[in-house]
mmCIF file of C-alpha atoms and ligand atoms in Angstrom:
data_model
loop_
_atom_site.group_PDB
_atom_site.id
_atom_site.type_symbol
_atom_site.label_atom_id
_atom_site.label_comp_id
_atom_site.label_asym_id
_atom_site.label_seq_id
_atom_site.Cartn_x
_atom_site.Cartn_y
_atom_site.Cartn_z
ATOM 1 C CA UNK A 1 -22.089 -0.995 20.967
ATOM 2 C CA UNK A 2 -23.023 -3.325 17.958
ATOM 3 C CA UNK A 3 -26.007 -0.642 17.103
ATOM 4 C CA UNK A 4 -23.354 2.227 17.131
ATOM 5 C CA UNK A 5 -20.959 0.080 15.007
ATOM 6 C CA UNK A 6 -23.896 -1.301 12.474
ATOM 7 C CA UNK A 7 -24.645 2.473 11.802
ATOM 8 C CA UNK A 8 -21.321 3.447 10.339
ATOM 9 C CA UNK A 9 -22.811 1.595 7.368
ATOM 10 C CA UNK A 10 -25.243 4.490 7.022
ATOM 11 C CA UNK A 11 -21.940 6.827 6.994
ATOM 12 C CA UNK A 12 -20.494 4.485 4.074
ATOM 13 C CA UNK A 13 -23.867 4.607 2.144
ATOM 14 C CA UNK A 14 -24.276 8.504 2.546
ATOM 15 C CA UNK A 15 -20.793 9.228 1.159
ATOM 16 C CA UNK A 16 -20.977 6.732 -1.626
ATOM 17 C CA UNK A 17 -24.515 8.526 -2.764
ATOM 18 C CA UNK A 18 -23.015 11.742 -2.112
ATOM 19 C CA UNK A 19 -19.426 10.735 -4.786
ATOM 20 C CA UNK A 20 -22.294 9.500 -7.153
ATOM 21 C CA UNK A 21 -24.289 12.188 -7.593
ATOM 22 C CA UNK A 22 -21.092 14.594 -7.607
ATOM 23 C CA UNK A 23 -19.911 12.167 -10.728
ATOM 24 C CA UNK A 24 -16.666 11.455 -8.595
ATOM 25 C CA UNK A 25 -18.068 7.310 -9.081
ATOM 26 C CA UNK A 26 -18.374 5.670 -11.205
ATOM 27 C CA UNK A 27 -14.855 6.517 -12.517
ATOM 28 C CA UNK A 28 -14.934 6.349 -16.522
ATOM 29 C CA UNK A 29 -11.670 4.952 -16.658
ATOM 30 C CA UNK A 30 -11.388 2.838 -13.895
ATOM 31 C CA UNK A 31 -13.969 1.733 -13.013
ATOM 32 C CA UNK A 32 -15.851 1.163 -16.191
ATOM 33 C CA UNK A 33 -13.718 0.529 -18.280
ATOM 34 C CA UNK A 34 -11.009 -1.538 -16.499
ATOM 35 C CA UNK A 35 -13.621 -3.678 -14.223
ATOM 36 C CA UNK A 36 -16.142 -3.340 -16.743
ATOM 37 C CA UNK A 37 -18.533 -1.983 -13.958
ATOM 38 C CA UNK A 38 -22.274 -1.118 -15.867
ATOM 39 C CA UNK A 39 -25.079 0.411 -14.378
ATOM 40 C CA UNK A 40 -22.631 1.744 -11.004
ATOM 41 C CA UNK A 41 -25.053 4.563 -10.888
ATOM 42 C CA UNK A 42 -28.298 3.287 -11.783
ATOM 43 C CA UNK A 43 -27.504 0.566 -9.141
ATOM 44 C CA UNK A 44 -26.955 2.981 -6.412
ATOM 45 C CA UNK A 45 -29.789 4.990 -7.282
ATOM 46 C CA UNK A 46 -32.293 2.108 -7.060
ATOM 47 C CA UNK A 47 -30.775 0.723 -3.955
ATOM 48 C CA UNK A 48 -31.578 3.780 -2.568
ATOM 49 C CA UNK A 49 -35.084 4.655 -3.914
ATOM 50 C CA UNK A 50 -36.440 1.291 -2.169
ATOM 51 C CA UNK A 51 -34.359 1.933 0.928
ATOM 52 C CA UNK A 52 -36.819 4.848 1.446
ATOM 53 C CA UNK A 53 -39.719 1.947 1.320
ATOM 54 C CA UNK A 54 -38.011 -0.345 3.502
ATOM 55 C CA UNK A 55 -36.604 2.439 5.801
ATOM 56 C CA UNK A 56 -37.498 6.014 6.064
ATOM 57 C CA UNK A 57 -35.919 6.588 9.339
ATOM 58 C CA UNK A 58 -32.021 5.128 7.452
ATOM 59 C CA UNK A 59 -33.240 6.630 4.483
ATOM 60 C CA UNK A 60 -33.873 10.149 5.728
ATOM 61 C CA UNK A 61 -30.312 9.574 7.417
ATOM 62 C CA UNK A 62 -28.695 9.109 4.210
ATOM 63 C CA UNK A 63 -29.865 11.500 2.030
ATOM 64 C CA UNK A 64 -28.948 14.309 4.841
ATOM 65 C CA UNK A 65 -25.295 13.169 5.102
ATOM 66 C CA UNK A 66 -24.981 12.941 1.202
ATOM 67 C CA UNK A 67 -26.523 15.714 0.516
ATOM 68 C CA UNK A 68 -24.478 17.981 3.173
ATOM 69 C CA UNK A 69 -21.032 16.205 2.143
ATOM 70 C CA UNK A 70 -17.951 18.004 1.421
ATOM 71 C CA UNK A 71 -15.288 17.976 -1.573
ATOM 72 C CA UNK A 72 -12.767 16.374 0.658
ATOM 73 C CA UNK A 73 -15.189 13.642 1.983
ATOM 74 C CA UNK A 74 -16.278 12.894 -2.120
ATOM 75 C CA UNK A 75 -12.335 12.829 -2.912
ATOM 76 C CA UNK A 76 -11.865 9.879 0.048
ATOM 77 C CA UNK A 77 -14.529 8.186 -0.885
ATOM 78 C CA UNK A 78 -13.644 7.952 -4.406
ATOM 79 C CA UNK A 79 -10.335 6.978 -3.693
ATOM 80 C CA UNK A 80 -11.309 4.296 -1.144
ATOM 81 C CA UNK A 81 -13.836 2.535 -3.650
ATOM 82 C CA UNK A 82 -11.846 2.866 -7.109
ATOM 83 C CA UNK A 83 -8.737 1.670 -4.840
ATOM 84 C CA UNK A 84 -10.295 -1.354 -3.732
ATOM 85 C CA UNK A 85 -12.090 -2.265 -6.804
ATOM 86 C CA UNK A 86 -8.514 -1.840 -8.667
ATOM 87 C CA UNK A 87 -6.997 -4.009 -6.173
ATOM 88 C CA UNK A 88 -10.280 -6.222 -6.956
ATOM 89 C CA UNK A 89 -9.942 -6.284 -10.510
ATOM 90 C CA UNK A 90 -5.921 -6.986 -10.459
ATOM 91 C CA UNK A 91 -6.924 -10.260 -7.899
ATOM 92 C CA UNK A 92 -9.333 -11.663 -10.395
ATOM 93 C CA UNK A 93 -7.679 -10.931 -13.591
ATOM 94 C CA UNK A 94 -4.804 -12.911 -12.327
ATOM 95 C CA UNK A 95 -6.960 -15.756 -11.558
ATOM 96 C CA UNK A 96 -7.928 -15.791 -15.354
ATOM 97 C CA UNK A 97 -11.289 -16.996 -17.011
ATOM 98 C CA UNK A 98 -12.745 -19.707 -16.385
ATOM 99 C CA UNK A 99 -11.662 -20.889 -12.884
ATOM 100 C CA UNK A 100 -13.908 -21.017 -9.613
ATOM 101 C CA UNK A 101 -13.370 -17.739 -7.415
ATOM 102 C CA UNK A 102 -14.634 -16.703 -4.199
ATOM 103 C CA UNK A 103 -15.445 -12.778 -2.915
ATOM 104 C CA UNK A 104 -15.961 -13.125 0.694
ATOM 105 C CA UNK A 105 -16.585 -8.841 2.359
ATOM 106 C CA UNK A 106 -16.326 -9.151 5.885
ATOM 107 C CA UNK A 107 -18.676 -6.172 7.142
ATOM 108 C CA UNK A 108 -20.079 -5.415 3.746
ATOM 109 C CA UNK A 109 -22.709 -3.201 4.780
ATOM 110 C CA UNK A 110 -24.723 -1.726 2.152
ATOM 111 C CA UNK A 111 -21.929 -2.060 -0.510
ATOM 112 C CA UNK A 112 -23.132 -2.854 -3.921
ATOM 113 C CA UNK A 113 -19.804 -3.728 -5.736
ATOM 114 C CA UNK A 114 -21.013 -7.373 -6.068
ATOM 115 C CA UNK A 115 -23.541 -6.865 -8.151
ATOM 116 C CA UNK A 116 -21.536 -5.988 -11.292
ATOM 117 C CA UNK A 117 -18.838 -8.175 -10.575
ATOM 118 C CA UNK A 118 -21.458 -11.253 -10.138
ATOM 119 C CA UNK A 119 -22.893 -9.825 -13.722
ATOM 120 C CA UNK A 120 -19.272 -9.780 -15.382
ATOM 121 C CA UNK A 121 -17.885 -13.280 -13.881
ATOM 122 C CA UNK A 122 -20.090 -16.531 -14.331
ATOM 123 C CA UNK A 123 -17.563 -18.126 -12.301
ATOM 124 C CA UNK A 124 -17.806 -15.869 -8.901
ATOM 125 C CA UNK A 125 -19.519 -17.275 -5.826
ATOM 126 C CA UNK A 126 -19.609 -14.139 -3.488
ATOM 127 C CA UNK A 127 -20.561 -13.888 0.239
ATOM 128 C CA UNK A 128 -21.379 -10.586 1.857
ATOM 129 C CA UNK A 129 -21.466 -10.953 5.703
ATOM 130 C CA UNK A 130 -22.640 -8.335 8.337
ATOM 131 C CA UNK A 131 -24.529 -8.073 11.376
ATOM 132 C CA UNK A 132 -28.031 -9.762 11.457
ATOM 133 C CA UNK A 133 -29.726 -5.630 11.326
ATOM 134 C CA UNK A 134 -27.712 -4.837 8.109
ATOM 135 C CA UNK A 135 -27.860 -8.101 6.271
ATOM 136 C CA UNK A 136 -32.017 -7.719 7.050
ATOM 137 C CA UNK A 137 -32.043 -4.713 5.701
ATOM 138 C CA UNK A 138 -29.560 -5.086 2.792
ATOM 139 C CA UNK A 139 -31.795 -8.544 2.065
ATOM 140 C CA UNK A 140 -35.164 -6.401 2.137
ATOM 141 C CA UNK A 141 -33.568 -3.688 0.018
ATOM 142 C CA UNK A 142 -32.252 -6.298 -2.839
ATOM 143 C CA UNK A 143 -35.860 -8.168 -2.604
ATOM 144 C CA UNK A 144 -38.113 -5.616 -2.959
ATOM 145 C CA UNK A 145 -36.287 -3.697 -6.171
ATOM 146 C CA UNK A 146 -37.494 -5.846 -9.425
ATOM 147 C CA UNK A 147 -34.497 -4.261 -11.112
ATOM 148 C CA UNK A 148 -32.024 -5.614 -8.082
ATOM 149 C CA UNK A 149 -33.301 -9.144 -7.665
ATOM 150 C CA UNK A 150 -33.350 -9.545 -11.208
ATOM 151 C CA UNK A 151 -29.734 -9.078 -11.680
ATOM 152 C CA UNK A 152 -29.022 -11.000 -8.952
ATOM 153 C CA UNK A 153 -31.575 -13.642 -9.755
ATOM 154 C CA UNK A 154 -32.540 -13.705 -6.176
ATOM 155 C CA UNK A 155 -34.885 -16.257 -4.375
ATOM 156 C CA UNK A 156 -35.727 -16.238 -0.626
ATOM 157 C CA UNK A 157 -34.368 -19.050 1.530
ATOM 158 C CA UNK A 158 -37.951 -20.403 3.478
ATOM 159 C CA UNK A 159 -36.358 -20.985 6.529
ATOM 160 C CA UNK A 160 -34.559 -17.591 6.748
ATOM 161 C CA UNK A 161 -36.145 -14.623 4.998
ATOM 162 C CA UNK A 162 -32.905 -13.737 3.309
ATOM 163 C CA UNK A 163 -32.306 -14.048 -0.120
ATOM 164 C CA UNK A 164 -29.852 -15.353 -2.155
ATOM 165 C CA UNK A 165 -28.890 -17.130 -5.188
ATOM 166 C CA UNK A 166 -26.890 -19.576 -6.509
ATOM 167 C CA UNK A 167 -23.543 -17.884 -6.164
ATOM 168 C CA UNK A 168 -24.620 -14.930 -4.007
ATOM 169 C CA UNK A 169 -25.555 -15.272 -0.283
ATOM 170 C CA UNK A 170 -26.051 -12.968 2.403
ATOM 171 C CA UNK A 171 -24.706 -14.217 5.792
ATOM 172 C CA UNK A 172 -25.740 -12.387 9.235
ATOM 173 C CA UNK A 173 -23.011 -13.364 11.856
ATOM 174 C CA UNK A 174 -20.906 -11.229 14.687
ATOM 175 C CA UNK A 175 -17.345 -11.350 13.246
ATOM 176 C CA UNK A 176 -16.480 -10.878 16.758
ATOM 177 C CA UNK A 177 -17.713 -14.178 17.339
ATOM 178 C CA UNK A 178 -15.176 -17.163 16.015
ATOM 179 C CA UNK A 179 -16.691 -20.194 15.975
ATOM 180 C CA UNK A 180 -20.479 -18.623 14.161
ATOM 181 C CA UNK A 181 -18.089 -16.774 11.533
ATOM 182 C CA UNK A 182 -15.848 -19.738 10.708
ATOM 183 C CA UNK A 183 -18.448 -22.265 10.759
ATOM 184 C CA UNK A 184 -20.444 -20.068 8.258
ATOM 185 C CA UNK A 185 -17.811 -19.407 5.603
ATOM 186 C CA UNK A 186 -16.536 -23.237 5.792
ATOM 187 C CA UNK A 187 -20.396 -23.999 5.127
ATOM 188 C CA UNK A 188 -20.575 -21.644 2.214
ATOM 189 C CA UNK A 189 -17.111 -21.609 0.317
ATOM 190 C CA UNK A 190 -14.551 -23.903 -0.275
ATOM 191 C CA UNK A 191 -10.738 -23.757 0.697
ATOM 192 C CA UNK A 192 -9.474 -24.491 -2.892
ATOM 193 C CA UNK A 193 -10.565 -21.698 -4.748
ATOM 194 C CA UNK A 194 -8.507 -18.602 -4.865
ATOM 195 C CA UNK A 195 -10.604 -16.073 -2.499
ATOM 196 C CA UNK A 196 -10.338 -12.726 -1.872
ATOM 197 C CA UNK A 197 -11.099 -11.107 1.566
ATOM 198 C CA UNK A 198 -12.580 -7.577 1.510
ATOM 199 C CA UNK A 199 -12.492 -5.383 4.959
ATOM 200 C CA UNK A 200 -13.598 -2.057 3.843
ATOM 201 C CA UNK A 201 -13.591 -0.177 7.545
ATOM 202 C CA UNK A 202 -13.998 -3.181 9.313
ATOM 203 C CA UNK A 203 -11.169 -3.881 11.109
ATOM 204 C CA UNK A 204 -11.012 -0.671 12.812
ATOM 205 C CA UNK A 205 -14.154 -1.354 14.898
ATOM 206 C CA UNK A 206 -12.960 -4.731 16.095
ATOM 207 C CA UNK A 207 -10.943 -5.075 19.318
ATOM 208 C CA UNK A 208 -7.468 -6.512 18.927
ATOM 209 C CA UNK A 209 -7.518 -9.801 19.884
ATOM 210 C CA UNK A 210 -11.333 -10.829 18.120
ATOM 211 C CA UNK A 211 -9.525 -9.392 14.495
ATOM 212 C CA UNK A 212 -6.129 -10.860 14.665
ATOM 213 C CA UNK A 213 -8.195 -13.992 15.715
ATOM 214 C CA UNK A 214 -10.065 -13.263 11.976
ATOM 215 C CA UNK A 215 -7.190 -12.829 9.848
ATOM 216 C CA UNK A 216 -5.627 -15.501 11.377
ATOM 217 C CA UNK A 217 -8.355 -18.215 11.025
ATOM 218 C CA UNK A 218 -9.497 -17.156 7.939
ATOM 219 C CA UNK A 219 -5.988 -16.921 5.815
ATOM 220 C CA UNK A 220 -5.574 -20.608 7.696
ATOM 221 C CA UNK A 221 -8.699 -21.462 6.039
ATOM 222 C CA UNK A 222 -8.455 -20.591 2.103
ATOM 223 C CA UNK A 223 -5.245 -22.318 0.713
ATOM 224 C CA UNK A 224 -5.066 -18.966 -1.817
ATOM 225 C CA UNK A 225 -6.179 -15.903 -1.585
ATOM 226 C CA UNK A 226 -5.870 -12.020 -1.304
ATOM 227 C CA UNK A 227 -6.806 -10.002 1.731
ATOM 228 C CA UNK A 228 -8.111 -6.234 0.939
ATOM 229 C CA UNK A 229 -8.406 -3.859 3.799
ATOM 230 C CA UNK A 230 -8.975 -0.482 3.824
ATOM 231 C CA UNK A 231 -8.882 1.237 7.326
ATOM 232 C CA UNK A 232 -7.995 4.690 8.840
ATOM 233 C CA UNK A 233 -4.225 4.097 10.613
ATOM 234 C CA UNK A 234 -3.651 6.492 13.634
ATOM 235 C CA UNK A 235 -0.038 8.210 12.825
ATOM 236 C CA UNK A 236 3.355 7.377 13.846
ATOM 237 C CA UNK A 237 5.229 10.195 14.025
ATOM 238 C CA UNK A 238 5.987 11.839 18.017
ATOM 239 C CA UNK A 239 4.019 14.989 17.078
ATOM 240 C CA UNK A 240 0.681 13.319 15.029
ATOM 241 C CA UNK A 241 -2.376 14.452 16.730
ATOM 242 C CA UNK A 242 -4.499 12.767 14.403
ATOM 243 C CA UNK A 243 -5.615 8.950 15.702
ATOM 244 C CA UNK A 244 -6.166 10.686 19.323
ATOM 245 C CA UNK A 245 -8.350 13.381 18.039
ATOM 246 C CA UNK A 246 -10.558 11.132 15.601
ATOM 247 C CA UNK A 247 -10.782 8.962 18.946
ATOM 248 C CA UNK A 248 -11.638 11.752 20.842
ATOM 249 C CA UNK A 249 -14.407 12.754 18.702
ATOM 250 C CA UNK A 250 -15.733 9.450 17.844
ATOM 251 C CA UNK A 251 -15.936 8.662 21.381
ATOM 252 C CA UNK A 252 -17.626 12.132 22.239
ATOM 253 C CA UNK A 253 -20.320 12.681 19.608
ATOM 254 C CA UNK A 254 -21.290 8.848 18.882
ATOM 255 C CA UNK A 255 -20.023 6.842 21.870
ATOM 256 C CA UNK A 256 -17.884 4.472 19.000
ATOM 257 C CA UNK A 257 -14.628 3.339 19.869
ATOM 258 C CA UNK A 258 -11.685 2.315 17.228
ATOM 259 C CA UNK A 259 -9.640 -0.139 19.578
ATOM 260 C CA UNK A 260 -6.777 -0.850 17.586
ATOM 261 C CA UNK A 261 -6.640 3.128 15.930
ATOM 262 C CA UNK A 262 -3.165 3.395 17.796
ATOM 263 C CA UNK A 263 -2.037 0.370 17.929
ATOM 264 C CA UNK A 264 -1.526 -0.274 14.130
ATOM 265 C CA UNK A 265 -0.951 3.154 13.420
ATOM 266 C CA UNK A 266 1.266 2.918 10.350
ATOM 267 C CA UNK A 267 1.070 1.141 6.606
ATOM 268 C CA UNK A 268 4.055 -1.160 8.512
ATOM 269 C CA UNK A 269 2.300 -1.652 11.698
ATOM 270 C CA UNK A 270 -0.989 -2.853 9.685
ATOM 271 C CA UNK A 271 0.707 -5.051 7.573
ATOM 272 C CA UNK A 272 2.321 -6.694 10.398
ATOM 273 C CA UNK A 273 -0.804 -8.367 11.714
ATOM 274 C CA UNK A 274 -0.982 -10.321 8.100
ATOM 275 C CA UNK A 275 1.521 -12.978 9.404
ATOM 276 C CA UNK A 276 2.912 -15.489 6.224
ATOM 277 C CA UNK A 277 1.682 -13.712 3.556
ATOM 278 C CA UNK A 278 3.406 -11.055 0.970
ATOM 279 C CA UNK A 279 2.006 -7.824 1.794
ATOM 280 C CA UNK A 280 1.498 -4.122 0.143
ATOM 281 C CA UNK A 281 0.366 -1.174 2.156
ATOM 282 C CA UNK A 282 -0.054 2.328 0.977
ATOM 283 C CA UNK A 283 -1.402 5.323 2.307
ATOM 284 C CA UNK A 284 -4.189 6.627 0.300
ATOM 285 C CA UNK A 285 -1.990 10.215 0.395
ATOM 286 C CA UNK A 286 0.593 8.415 -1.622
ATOM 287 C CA UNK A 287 -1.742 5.817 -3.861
ATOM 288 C CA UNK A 288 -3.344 9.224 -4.824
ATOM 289 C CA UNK A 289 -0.520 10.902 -5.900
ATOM 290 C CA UNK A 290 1.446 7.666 -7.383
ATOM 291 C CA UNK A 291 -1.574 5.875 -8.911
ATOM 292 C CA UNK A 292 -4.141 7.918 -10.251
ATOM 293 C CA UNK A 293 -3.563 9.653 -13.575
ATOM 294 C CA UNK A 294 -3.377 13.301 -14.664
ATOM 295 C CA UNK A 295 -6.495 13.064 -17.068
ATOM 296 C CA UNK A 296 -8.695 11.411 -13.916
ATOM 297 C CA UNK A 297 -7.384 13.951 -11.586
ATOM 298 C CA UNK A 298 -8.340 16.880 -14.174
ATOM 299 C CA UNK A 299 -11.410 15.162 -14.403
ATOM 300 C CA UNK A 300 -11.917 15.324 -10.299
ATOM 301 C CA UNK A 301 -10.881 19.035 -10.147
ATOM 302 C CA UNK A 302 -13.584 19.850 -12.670
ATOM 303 C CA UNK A 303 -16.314 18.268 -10.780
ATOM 304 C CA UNK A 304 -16.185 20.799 -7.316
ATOM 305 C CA UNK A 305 -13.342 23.030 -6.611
ATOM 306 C CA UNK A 306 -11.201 21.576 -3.713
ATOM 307 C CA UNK A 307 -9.807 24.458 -1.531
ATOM 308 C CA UNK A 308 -8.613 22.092 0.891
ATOM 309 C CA UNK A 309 -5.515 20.271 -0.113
ATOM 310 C CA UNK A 310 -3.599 20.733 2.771
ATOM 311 C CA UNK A 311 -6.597 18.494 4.124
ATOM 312 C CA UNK A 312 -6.814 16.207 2.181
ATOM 313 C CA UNK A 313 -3.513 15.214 2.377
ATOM 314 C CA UNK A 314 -3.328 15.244 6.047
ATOM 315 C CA UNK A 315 -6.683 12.892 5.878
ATOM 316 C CA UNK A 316 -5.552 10.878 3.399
ATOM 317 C CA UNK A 317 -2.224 9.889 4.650
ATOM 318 C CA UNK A 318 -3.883 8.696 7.574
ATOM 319 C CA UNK A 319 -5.962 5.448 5.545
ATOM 320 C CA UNK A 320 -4.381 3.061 3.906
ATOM 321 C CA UNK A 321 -5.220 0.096 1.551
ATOM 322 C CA UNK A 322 -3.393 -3.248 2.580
ATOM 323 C CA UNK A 323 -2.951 -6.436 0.176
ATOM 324 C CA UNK A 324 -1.883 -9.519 1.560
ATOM 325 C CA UNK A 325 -1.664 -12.532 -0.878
ATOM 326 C CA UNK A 326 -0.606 -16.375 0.131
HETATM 327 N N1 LIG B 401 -17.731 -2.193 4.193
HETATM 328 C C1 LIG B 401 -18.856 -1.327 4.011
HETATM 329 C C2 LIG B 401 -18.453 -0.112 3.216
HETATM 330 O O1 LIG B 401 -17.284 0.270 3.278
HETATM 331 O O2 LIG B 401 -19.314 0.476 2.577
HETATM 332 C C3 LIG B 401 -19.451 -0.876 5.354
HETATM 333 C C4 LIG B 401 -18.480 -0.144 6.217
HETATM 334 S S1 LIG B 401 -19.164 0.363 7.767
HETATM 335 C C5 LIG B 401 -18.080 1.665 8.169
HETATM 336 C C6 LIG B 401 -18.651 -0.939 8.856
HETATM 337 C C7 LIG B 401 -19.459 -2.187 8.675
HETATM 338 O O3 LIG B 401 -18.869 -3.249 9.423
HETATM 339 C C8 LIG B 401 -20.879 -2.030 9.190
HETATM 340 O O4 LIG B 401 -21.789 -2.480 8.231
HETATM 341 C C9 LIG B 401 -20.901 -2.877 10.444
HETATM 342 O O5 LIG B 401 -22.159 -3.416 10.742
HETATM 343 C C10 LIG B 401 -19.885 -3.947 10.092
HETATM 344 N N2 LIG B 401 -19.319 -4.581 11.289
HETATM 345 C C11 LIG B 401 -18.504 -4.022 12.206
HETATM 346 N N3 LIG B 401 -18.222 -4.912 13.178
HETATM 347 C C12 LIG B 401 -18.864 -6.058 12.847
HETATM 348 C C13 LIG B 401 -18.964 -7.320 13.470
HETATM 349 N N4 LIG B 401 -18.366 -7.578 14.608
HETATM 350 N N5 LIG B 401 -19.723 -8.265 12.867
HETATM 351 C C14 LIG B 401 -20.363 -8.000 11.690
HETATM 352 N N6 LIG B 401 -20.305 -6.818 11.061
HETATM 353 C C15 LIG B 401 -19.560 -5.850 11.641
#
């Protein structure tokens, strides 16, 4: 099961390329310009050119998905990514200049989002934590790219392999498993800075008990902080067919199980296993519609005509991004 689960990061990857290369990401606006986010593309690109050298076999599997992905995938992805690095941005603006922060993304994958933000903010100390497969890979990836380890002025640890760097380190745990996962963030971070917890489809492939086990411990850790989660939510209403059928399928063609799908299948539900802290949720239907200006959605429409509406709402209604600050 933890093979089938480590390979949705290949999903995440392919999509990502594919919104690149469409010019969905980097957003101009929003991405660039509000988080100050250079080189998104270049970045990417690299990442993926020496991912061929490290891996044909994920490589191969990459560039097939990305290059076979549809409008309505390239609109979600965009969405989930600018949404998160808003939320992001929003967390460390408020913390202001000059004071320590911490980025801790809990089943990072291959996301790349820390290398501009580790460019932009002298005072970040970021942790990226996956299973032991992806972090080897990721760590492999980062090493052998000149232009990568450069901007993350990367060493290698001796003992490990990995590589990391002063305020960037690359942890390969189970999140699944407690005790490894909270004995390696209080080892790395500290509970007095303000930290921020990403989940970017994490959650959603951890059984109930093991995540609420996470938030709970790690929210009890860090005195401050944010949560970010983005996750699909199965539907609420008597007659949504959606969470069963995405089930269904997952089950049938990959043998991958979301165990909580229909459990928290609404924004409230979701937000309900954040216990003491102030809490947003919003479907990515309505952040869409409430949060993203005319002048970027003209820009999306002129990228690759969208027939499907109707679609994308009814997919997009059924992720949400959750913030919970204490
Ligand atoms: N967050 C990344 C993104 O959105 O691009 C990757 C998302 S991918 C769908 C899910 C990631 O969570 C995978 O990299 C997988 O290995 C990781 N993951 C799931 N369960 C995990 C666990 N128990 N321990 C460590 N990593 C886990």
């Amino acid at each position: 099961m933890e093979r089938i689960v480590q390979q949705t990061d290949y999903d995440a990857l392919s999509c990502r390329i594919s919104a690149i290369s469409k010019g969905y990401l980097p957003s101009p606006s929003l991405q660039i310009e509000r988080c100050q986010y250079d080189g998104y593309r270049e970045i990417h690109m690299e990442y993926l050119r020496v991912l061929k050298g490290v891996s044909m076999k994920i490589y191969s599997k990459v560039y097939q998905v990305a290059k076979t992905s549809f409008p309505v995938m390239n609109y979600g992805t965009y969405l989930r990514t600018v949404a998160i690095d808003l939320a992001l941005d929003e967390f460390l603006k408020r913390v202001g200049d000059g004071r320590k922060v911490q980025v801790v993304n809990l089943g990072c994958g291959s996301d790349l989002r820390m290398i501009p933000l580790l460019r932009n903010l002298s005072d970040l100390f970021y942790v990226d934590v996956d299973y032991e497969r992806s972090i080897s890979v990721k760590s492999k990836v980062l090493w052998e790219s000149p232009m990568l380890r450069e901007m993350l002025d990367l060493k290698r640890e001796d003992s490990t392999g990995e590589v990391s760097s002063d305020r960037y380190k690359l942890v390969a745990c189970d999140l699944n498993r407690l005790d490894q996962t909270m004995q390696s963030l209080q080892a790395l971070t500290s509970p007095d800075y303000p930290t921020v917890i990403i989940t970017e489809c994490l959650l959603c492939y951890m059984r109930d008990r093991e995540s609420q086990q996470l938030i709970d411990s790690v929210m009890g850790f860090y005195k401050s902080g944010s949560w970010i989660s983005y996750d699909p939510i199965g539907g609420s209403a008597p007659d949504d067919r959606f969470g069963v059928i995405m089930q269904n399928n997952l089950k049938e063609s990959r043998n991958l199980d979301m165990p909580t799908l229909m459990i928290y299948n609404s924004t409230e539900r979701y937000a309900s296993r954040f216990h003491d802290a102030d809490t947003t949720a919003i479907d990515m239907w309505e952040l869409f519609t409430s949060q993203i200006s005319n002048e970027e959605c003209a820009r999306l429409r002129s990228l690759q005509f969208l027939d499907e509406i109707e679609e994308l709402k009814v997919m997009q209604k059924h992720y949400l991004l959750l913030v919970a600050r204490w």
